[in-house]
Protein backbone atom coordinates (compact mmCIF):
# COMPACT_ATOMS: atom_id res chain seq x y z
CA UNK A 1 0.00 0.00 0.00
CA UNK A 2 1.25 3.45 -0.88
CA UNK A 3 0.71 6.60 1.17
CA UNK A 4 -1.05 9.60 -0.34
CA UNK A 5 2.30 11.36 -0.85
CA UNK A 6 3.78 8.28 -2.53
CA UNK A 7 0.74 7.93 -4.81
CA UNK A 8 1.08 11.61 -5.74
CA UNK A 9 4.76 11.08 -6.55
CA UNK A 10 3.93 8.01 -8.67
CA UNK A 11 1.26 10.01 -10.54
CA UNK A 12 3.79 12.78 -11.13
CA UNK A 13 6.32 10.34 -12.59
CA UNK A 14 3.56 8.81 -14.71
CA UNK A 15 2.72 12.25 -16.13
CA UNK A 16 6.39 12.86 -16.98
CA UNK A 17 6.62 9.46 -18.68
CA UNK A 18 3.42 9.97 -20.67
CA UNK A 19 4.62 13.34 -21.92
CA UNK A 20 8.15 12.13 -22.70
CA UNK A 21 6.98 9.00 -24.52
CA UNK A 22 4.56 11.03 -26.65
CA UNK A 23 7.37 13.47 -27.40
CA UNK A 24 9.81 10.70 -28.36
CA UNK A 25 7.29 8.92 -30.58
CA UNK A 26 6.17 12.16 -32.24
CA UNK A 27 9.73 12.59 -33.56
CA UNK A 28 9.32 9.38 -35.58
CA UNK A 29 7.43 9.04 -38.88
CA UNK A 30 3.71 8.31 -38.41
CA UNK A 31 4.09 4.94 -40.16
CA UNK A 32 5.89 3.65 -37.05
CA UNK A 33 3.02 4.40 -34.66
CA UNK A 34 1.14 1.07 -35.05
CA UNK A 35 4.23 -0.76 -33.75
CA UNK A 36 4.00 1.13 -30.46
CA UNK A 37 0.28 0.59 -29.70
CA UNK A 38 0.98 -2.18 -27.19
CA UNK A 39 4.52 -1.31 -26.13
CA UNK A 40 5.87 -0.67 -22.67
CA UNK A 41 8.48 1.77 -21.44
CA UNK A 42 10.60 0.08 -18.81
CA UNK A 43 14.11 -0.34 -17.48
CA UNK A 44 16.42 2.23 -16.02
CA UNK A 45 14.38 5.37 -16.72
CA UNK A 46 12.27 5.09 -13.58
CA UNK A 47 14.99 5.27 -10.94
CA UNK A 48 16.28 8.67 -12.07
CA UNK A 49 12.72 9.97 -12.36
CA UNK A 50 11.93 9.04 -8.77
CA UNK A 51 15.34 10.25 -7.55
CA UNK A 52 15.23 13.54 -9.47
CA UNK A 53 18.25 12.61 -11.58
CA UNK A 54 18.91 12.78 -15.31
CA UNK A 55 17.41 9.95 -17.38
CA UNK A 56 19.84 8.34 -19.82
CA UNK A 57 17.78 5.38 -21.08
CA UNK A 58 14.30 5.48 -22.58
CA UNK A 59 13.84 1.77 -23.41
CA UNK A 60 10.73 0.58 -25.20
CA UNK A 61 9.81 -3.08 -25.55
CA UNK A 62 7.27 -4.00 -28.20
CA UNK A 63 4.26 -6.31 -27.89
CA UNK A 64 5.97 -9.55 -28.96
CA UNK A 65 9.01 -10.87 -30.79
CA UNK A 66 7.20 -10.93 -34.14
CA UNK A 67 6.33 -7.24 -33.79
CA UNK A 68 9.93 -6.47 -32.81
CA UNK A 69 11.26 -8.30 -35.88
CA UNK A 70 8.75 -6.53 -38.15
CA UNK A 71 9.70 -3.18 -36.64
CA UNK A 72 13.41 -3.76 -37.23
CA UNK A 73 12.75 -4.77 -40.85
CA UNK A 74 10.51 -1.74 -41.33
CA UNK A 75 13.11 0.68 -39.96
CA UNK A 76 15.89 -0.78 -42.10
CA UNK A 77 13.76 -0.58 -45.26
CA UNK A 78 11.98 2.75 -44.73
CA UNK A 79 14.27 5.69 -45.55
CA UNK A 80 12.41 8.39 -43.53
CA UNK A 81 12.50 6.18 -40.42
CA UNK A 82 16.10 5.10 -41.01
CA UNK A 83 17.02 8.79 -41.21
CA UNK A 84 15.80 9.17 -37.59
CA UNK A 85 18.15 6.44 -36.32
CA UNK A 86 21.19 7.71 -34.41
CA UNK A 87 24.55 7.71 -36.13
CA UNK A 88 27.38 5.49 -34.91
CA UNK A 89 30.10 7.51 -33.17
CA UNK A 90 33.81 6.76 -33.34
CA UNK A 91 33.89 5.31 -29.80
CA UNK A 92 31.09 2.83 -30.52
CA UNK A 93 32.46 -0.72 -30.58
CA UNK A 94 29.50 -3.03 -31.24
CA UNK A 95 28.60 -4.51 -34.59
CA UNK A 96 25.75 -2.73 -36.35
CA UNK A 97 23.28 -4.17 -38.85
CA UNK A 98 23.27 -0.99 -40.96
CA UNK A 99 26.54 0.73 -41.66
CA UNK A 100 26.77 3.98 -39.71
CA UNK A 101 23.44 3.55 -37.88
CA UNK A 102 22.77 2.37 -34.31
CA UNK A 103 20.85 -0.75 -35.24
CA UNK A 104 22.37 -3.66 -33.34
CA UNK A 105 21.42 -7.21 -32.45
CA UNK A 106 19.80 -5.79 -29.29
CA UNK A 107 17.86 -2.85 -30.62
CA UNK A 108 17.55 0.46 -32.43
CA UNK A 109 18.56 3.82 -30.97
CA UNK A 110 16.98 6.92 -32.45
CA UNK A 111 18.48 10.40 -32.58
CA UNK A 112 16.10 11.60 -29.87
CA UNK A 113 17.34 8.97 -27.39
CA UNK A 114 14.48 6.48 -27.75
CA UNK A 115 15.79 2.93 -27.70
CA UNK A 116 13.55 0.20 -29.09
CA UNK A 117 14.61 -3.24 -27.95
CA UNK A 118 14.25 -5.71 -30.82
CA UNK A 119 16.01 -8.77 -29.40
CA UNK A 120 13.05 -9.53 -27.14
CA UNK A 121 9.64 -8.16 -26.20
CA UNK A 122 7.72 -6.72 -23.26
CA UNK A 123 7.37 -10.01 -21.38
CA UNK A 124 11.19 -10.00 -21.03
CA UNK A 125 11.00 -7.38 -18.24
CA UNK A 126 10.03 -10.09 -15.76
CA UNK A 127 13.57 -11.44 -16.07
CA UNK A 128 15.45 -8.13 -15.62
CA UNK A 129 18.42 -8.41 -13.27
CA UNK A 130 17.36 -5.94 -10.56
CA UNK A 131 13.95 -5.19 -9.08
CA UNK A 132 14.33 -1.41 -9.45
CA UNK A 133 14.50 -1.74 -13.26
CA UNK A 134 11.15 -3.54 -13.49
CA UNK A 135 8.49 -0.78 -13.18
CA UNK A 136 6.81 -0.11 -16.51
CA UNK A 137 4.45 2.22 -18.30
CA UNK A 138 1.94 0.45 -20.55
CA UNK A 139 1.18 2.43 -23.69
CA UNK A 140 -2.15 0.68 -24.33
CA UNK A 141 -3.62 1.30 -20.88
CA UNK A 142 -1.65 4.48 -20.06
CA UNK A 143 -0.90 3.00 -16.63
CA UNK A 144 2.32 3.00 -14.65
CA UNK A 145 2.95 -0.27 -12.84
CA UNK A 146 5.26 -0.22 -9.84
CA UNK A 147 5.26 -2.54 -6.85
CA UNK A 148 6.00 -1.59 -3.26
CA UNK A 149 9.31 -3.49 -3.47
CA UNK A 150 10.31 -1.73 -6.69
CA UNK A 151 9.43 1.67 -5.24
CA UNK A 152 11.34 1.07 -2.00
CA UNK A 153 14.35 -0.28 -3.89
CA UNK A 154 14.49 2.91 -5.96
CA UNK A 155 13.86 5.37 -3.14
CA UNK A 156 16.47 3.71 -0.90
CA UNK A 157 18.91 3.03 -3.78
CA UNK A 158 19.08 -0.62 -2.72
CA UNK A 159 19.95 -3.28 -5.25
CA UNK A 160 17.61 -6.24 -4.98
CA UNK A 161 18.33 -9.10 -7.36
CA UNK A 162 15.38 -10.43 -9.29
CA UNK A 163 15.09 -14.15 -8.47
CA UNK A 164 13.94 -14.80 -12.06
CA UNK A 165 17.14 -13.34 -13.53
CA UNK A 166 19.02 -16.21 -15.17
CA UNK A 167 22.57 -15.17 -14.27
CA UNK A 168 24.35 -12.66 -12.08
CA UNK A 169 26.44 -9.92 -13.71
CA UNK A 170 29.00 -8.50 -11.26
CA UNK A 171 30.06 -5.68 -13.61
CA UNK A 172 26.46 -4.46 -13.83
CA UNK A 173 26.18 -4.51 -10.04
CA UNK A 174 29.43 -2.55 -9.85
CA UNK A 175 27.99 0.12 -12.16
CA UNK A 176 25.18 0.75 -9.69
CA UNK A 177 27.48 0.63 -6.69
CA UNK A 178 29.62 3.34 -8.31
CA UNK A 179 26.47 5.48 -8.64
CA UNK A 180 25.76 5.32 -4.91
CA UNK A 181 23.53 2.25 -4.73
CA UNK A 182 24.08 -0.45 -2.12
CA UNK A 183 23.24 -4.14 -2.02
CA UNK A 184 20.12 -4.95 -0.02
mmCIF file of C-alpha atoms in Angstrom:
data_model
loop_
_atom_site.group_PDB
_atom_site.id
_atom_site.type_symbol
_atom_site.label_atom_id
_atom_site.label_comp_id
_atom_site.label_asym_id
_atom_site.label_seq_id
_atom_site.Cartn_x
_atom_site.Cartn_y
_atom_site.Cartn_z
ATOM 1 C CA UNK A 1 0.000 0.000 0.000
ATOM 2 C CA UNK A 2 1.249 3.452 -0.882
ATOM 3 C CA UNK A 3 0.713 6.596 1.169
ATOM 4 C CA UNK A 4 -1.054 9.601 -0.336
ATOM 5 C CA UNK A 5 2.299 11.359 -0.852
ATOM 6 C CA UNK A 6 3.781 8.279 -2.528
ATOM 7 C CA UNK A 7 0.744 7.934 -4.807
ATOM 8 C CA UNK A 8 1.079 11.612 -5.737
ATOM 9 C CA UNK A 9 4.758 11.075 -6.549
ATOM 10 C CA UNK A 10 3.932 8.011 -8.670
ATOM 11 C CA UNK A 11 1.259 10.007 -10.537
ATOM 12 C CA UNK A 12 3.794 12.781 -11.130
ATOM 13 C CA UNK A 13 6.321 10.336 -12.586
ATOM 14 C CA UNK A 14 3.563 8.808 -14.714
ATOM 15 C CA UNK A 15 2.724 12.248 -16.134
ATOM 16 C CA UNK A 16 6.391 12.862 -16.984
ATOM 17 C CA UNK A 17 6.623 9.458 -18.681
ATOM 18 C CA UNK A 18 3.418 9.974 -20.673
ATOM 19 C CA UNK A 19 4.622 13.339 -21.920
ATOM 20 C CA UNK A 20 8.152 12.130 -22.703
ATOM 21 C CA UNK A 21 6.982 9.002 -24.520
ATOM 22 C CA UNK A 22 4.556 11.035 -26.647
ATOM 23 C CA UNK A 23 7.373 13.472 -27.402
ATOM 24 C CA UNK A 24 9.812 10.695 -28.358
ATOM 25 C CA UNK A 25 7.293 8.924 -30.579
ATOM 26 C CA UNK A 26 6.168 12.162 -32.243
ATOM 27 C CA UNK A 27 9.730 12.586 -33.561
ATOM 28 C CA UNK A 28 9.321 9.383 -35.583
ATOM 29 C CA UNK A 29 7.429 9.035 -38.880
ATOM 30 C CA UNK A 30 3.709 8.315 -38.408
ATOM 31 C CA UNK A 31 4.089 4.941 -40.162
ATOM 32 C CA UNK A 32 5.894 3.650 -37.049
ATOM 33 C CA UNK A 33 3.017 4.395 -34.661
ATOM 34 C CA UNK A 34 1.144 1.073 -35.051
ATOM 35 C CA UNK A 35 4.227 -0.759 -33.753
ATOM 36 C CA UNK A 36 3.997 1.128 -30.459
ATOM 37 C CA UNK A 37 0.279 0.586 -29.703
ATOM 38 C CA UNK A 38 0.984 -2.181 -27.185
ATOM 39 C CA UNK A 39 4.522 -1.308 -26.130
ATOM 40 C CA UNK A 40 5.872 -0.667 -22.667
ATOM 41 C CA UNK A 41 8.481 1.774 -21.440
ATOM 42 C CA UNK A 42 10.604 0.084 -18.806
ATOM 43 C CA UNK A 43 14.110 -0.342 -17.483
ATOM 44 C CA UNK A 44 16.421 2.226 -16.017
ATOM 45 C CA UNK A 45 14.382 5.366 -16.720
ATOM 46 C CA UNK A 46 12.266 5.094 -13.583
ATOM 47 C CA UNK A 47 14.994 5.272 -10.938
ATOM 48 C CA UNK A 48 16.278 8.673 -12.066
ATOM 49 C CA UNK A 49 12.717 9.972 -12.365
ATOM 50 C CA UNK A 50 11.933 9.042 -8.773
ATOM 51 C CA UNK A 51 15.343 10.251 -7.551
ATOM 52 C CA UNK A 52 15.235 13.542 -9.467
ATOM 53 C CA UNK A 53 18.254 12.612 -11.579
ATOM 54 C CA UNK A 54 18.906 12.775 -15.311
ATOM 55 C CA UNK A 55 17.406 9.948 -17.376
ATOM 56 C CA UNK A 56 19.835 8.339 -19.817
ATOM 57 C CA UNK A 57 17.780 5.375 -21.083
ATOM 58 C CA UNK A 58 14.299 5.476 -22.578
ATOM 59 C CA UNK A 59 13.837 1.774 -23.414
ATOM 60 C CA UNK A 60 10.729 0.576 -25.197
ATOM 61 C CA UNK A 61 9.812 -3.080 -25.552
ATOM 62 C CA UNK A 62 7.272 -3.996 -28.204
ATOM 63 C CA UNK A 63 4.257 -6.306 -27.894
ATOM 64 C CA UNK A 64 5.966 -9.551 -28.955
ATOM 65 C CA UNK A 65 9.012 -10.872 -30.794
ATOM 66 C CA UNK A 66 7.196 -10.933 -34.143
ATOM 67 C CA UNK A 67 6.326 -7.240 -33.788
ATOM 68 C CA UNK A 68 9.934 -6.473 -32.808
ATOM 69 C CA UNK A 69 11.259 -8.300 -35.884
ATOM 70 C CA UNK A 70 8.754 -6.533 -38.146
ATOM 71 C CA UNK A 71 9.700 -3.182 -36.636
ATOM 72 C CA UNK A 72 13.405 -3.755 -37.232
ATOM 73 C CA UNK A 73 12.752 -4.769 -40.848
ATOM 74 C CA UNK A 74 10.511 -1.736 -41.327
ATOM 75 C CA UNK A 75 13.108 0.675 -39.956
ATOM 76 C CA UNK A 76 15.887 -0.775 -42.104
ATOM 77 C CA UNK A 77 13.764 -0.580 -45.265
ATOM 78 C CA UNK A 78 11.983 2.755 -44.726
ATOM 79 C CA UNK A 79 14.273 5.688 -45.546
ATOM 80 C CA UNK A 80 12.407 8.386 -43.533
ATOM 81 C CA UNK A 81 12.502 6.177 -40.423
ATOM 82 C CA UNK A 82 16.100 5.097 -41.013
ATOM 83 C CA UNK A 83 17.024 8.786 -41.205
ATOM 84 C CA UNK A 84 15.801 9.166 -37.591
ATOM 85 C CA UNK A 85 18.151 6.439 -36.320
ATOM 86 C CA UNK A 86 21.186 7.705 -34.406
ATOM 87 C CA UNK A 87 24.549 7.710 -36.128
ATOM 88 C CA UNK A 88 27.384 5.493 -34.907
ATOM 89 C CA UNK A 89 30.098 7.507 -33.173
ATOM 90 C CA UNK A 90 33.810 6.760 -33.340
ATOM 91 C CA UNK A 91 33.895 5.313 -29.801
ATOM 92 C CA UNK A 92 31.087 2.828 -30.515
ATOM 93 C CA UNK A 93 32.462 -0.720 -30.578
ATOM 94 C CA UNK A 94 29.500 -3.029 -31.236
ATOM 95 C CA UNK A 95 28.596 -4.509 -34.587
ATOM 96 C CA UNK A 96 25.753 -2.735 -36.351
ATOM 97 C CA UNK A 97 23.280 -4.167 -38.851
ATOM 98 C CA UNK A 98 23.266 -0.991 -40.956
ATOM 99 C CA UNK A 99 26.536 0.734 -41.660
ATOM 100 C CA UNK A 100 26.770 3.981 -39.710
ATOM 101 C CA UNK A 101 23.444 3.552 -37.879
ATOM 102 C CA UNK A 102 22.768 2.374 -34.308
ATOM 103 C CA UNK A 103 20.854 -0.748 -35.244
ATOM 104 C CA UNK A 104 22.367 -3.665 -33.341
ATOM 105 C CA UNK A 105 21.419 -7.212 -32.449
ATOM 106 C CA UNK A 106 19.799 -5.789 -29.293
ATOM 107 C CA UNK A 107 17.856 -2.847 -30.622
ATOM 108 C CA UNK A 108 17.554 0.462 -32.427
ATOM 109 C CA UNK A 109 18.564 3.816 -30.974
ATOM 110 C CA UNK A 110 16.984 6.915 -32.450
ATOM 111 C CA UNK A 111 18.478 10.405 -32.584
ATOM 112 C CA UNK A 112 16.104 11.604 -29.871
ATOM 113 C CA UNK A 113 17.341 8.966 -27.388
ATOM 114 C CA UNK A 114 14.482 6.485 -27.753
ATOM 115 C CA UNK A 115 15.792 2.927 -27.699
ATOM 116 C CA UNK A 116 13.551 0.204 -29.094
ATOM 117 C CA UNK A 117 14.609 -3.242 -27.954
ATOM 118 C CA UNK A 118 14.254 -5.709 -30.820
ATOM 119 C CA UNK A 119 16.014 -8.772 -29.402
ATOM 120 C CA UNK A 120 13.050 -9.531 -27.139
ATOM 121 C CA UNK A 121 9.642 -8.161 -26.196
ATOM 122 C CA UNK A 122 7.723 -6.717 -23.264
ATOM 123 C CA UNK A 123 7.367 -10.008 -21.379
ATOM 124 C CA UNK A 124 11.190 -9.997 -21.034
ATOM 125 C CA UNK A 125 11.000 -7.384 -18.242
ATOM 126 C CA UNK A 126 10.028 -10.093 -15.763
ATOM 127 C CA UNK A 127 13.574 -11.440 -16.072
ATOM 128 C CA UNK A 128 15.445 -8.131 -15.617
ATOM 129 C CA UNK A 129 18.417 -8.414 -13.268
ATOM 130 C CA UNK A 130 17.364 -5.943 -10.564
ATOM 131 C CA UNK A 131 13.950 -5.191 -9.082
ATOM 132 C CA UNK A 132 14.331 -1.406 -9.449
ATOM 133 C CA UNK A 133 14.502 -1.743 -13.261
ATOM 134 C CA UNK A 134 11.147 -3.541 -13.493
ATOM 135 C CA UNK A 135 8.493 -0.779 -13.184
ATOM 136 C CA UNK A 136 6.812 -0.107 -16.507
ATOM 137 C CA UNK A 137 4.453 2.218 -18.301
ATOM 138 C CA UNK A 138 1.943 0.455 -20.545
ATOM 139 C CA UNK A 139 1.178 2.428 -23.692
ATOM 140 C CA UNK A 140 -2.151 0.677 -24.331
ATOM 141 C CA UNK A 141 -3.617 1.303 -20.879
ATOM 142 C CA UNK A 142 -1.650 4.476 -20.062
ATOM 143 C CA UNK A 143 -0.897 3.003 -16.634
ATOM 144 C CA UNK A 144 2.319 2.998 -14.646
ATOM 145 C CA UNK A 145 2.946 -0.270 -12.844
ATOM 146 C CA UNK A 146 5.264 -0.220 -9.837
ATOM 147 C CA UNK A 147 5.264 -2.542 -6.853
ATOM 148 C CA UNK A 148 5.999 -1.590 -3.263
ATOM 149 C CA UNK A 149 9.310 -3.489 -3.467
ATOM 150 C CA UNK A 150 10.314 -1.726 -6.690
ATOM 151 C CA UNK A 151 9.427 1.673 -5.245
ATOM 152 C CA UNK A 152 11.339 1.073 -2.005
ATOM 153 C CA UNK A 153 14.347 -0.282 -3.887
ATOM 154 C CA UNK A 154 14.488 2.908 -5.956
ATOM 155 C CA UNK A 155 13.857 5.372 -3.138
ATOM 156 C CA UNK A 156 16.468 3.705 -0.903
ATOM 157 C CA UNK A 157 18.913 3.031 -3.779
ATOM 158 C CA UNK A 158 19.077 -0.623 -2.716
ATOM 159 C CA UNK A 159 19.951 -3.282 -5.254
ATOM 160 C CA UNK A 160 17.613 -6.239 -4.985
ATOM 161 C CA UNK A 161 18.328 -9.101 -7.355
ATOM 162 C CA UNK A 162 15.378 -10.429 -9.289
ATOM 163 C CA UNK A 163 15.089 -14.150 -8.470
ATOM 164 C CA UNK A 164 13.938 -14.796 -12.056
ATOM 165 C CA UNK A 165 17.142 -13.343 -13.535
ATOM 166 C CA UNK A 166 19.017 -16.211 -15.168
ATOM 167 C CA UNK A 167 22.569 -15.169 -14.274
ATOM 168 C CA UNK A 168 24.346 -12.661 -12.078
ATOM 169 C CA UNK A 169 26.440 -9.921 -13.712
ATOM 170 C CA UNK A 170 29.003 -8.499 -11.263
ATOM 171 C CA UNK A 171 30.063 -5.678 -13.610
ATOM 172 C CA UNK A 172 26.464 -4.462 -13.833
ATOM 173 C CA UNK A 173 26.178 -4.513 -10.043
ATOM 174 C CA UNK A 174 29.431 -2.552 -9.851
ATOM 175 C CA UNK A 175 27.988 0.120 -12.164
ATOM 176 C CA UNK A 176 25.176 0.748 -9.695
ATOM 177 C CA UNK A 177 27.483 0.633 -6.686
ATOM 178 C CA UNK A 178 29.624 3.343 -8.311
ATOM 179 C CA UNK A 179 26.467 5.476 -8.642
ATOM 180 C CA UNK A 180 25.758 5.317 -4.914
ATOM 181 C CA UNK A 181 23.533 2.246 -4.729
ATOM 182 C CA UNK A 182 24.084 -0.450 -2.117
ATOM 183 C CA UNK A 183 23.239 -4.142 -2.019
ATOM 184 C CA UNK A 184 20.123 -4.947 -0.019
#
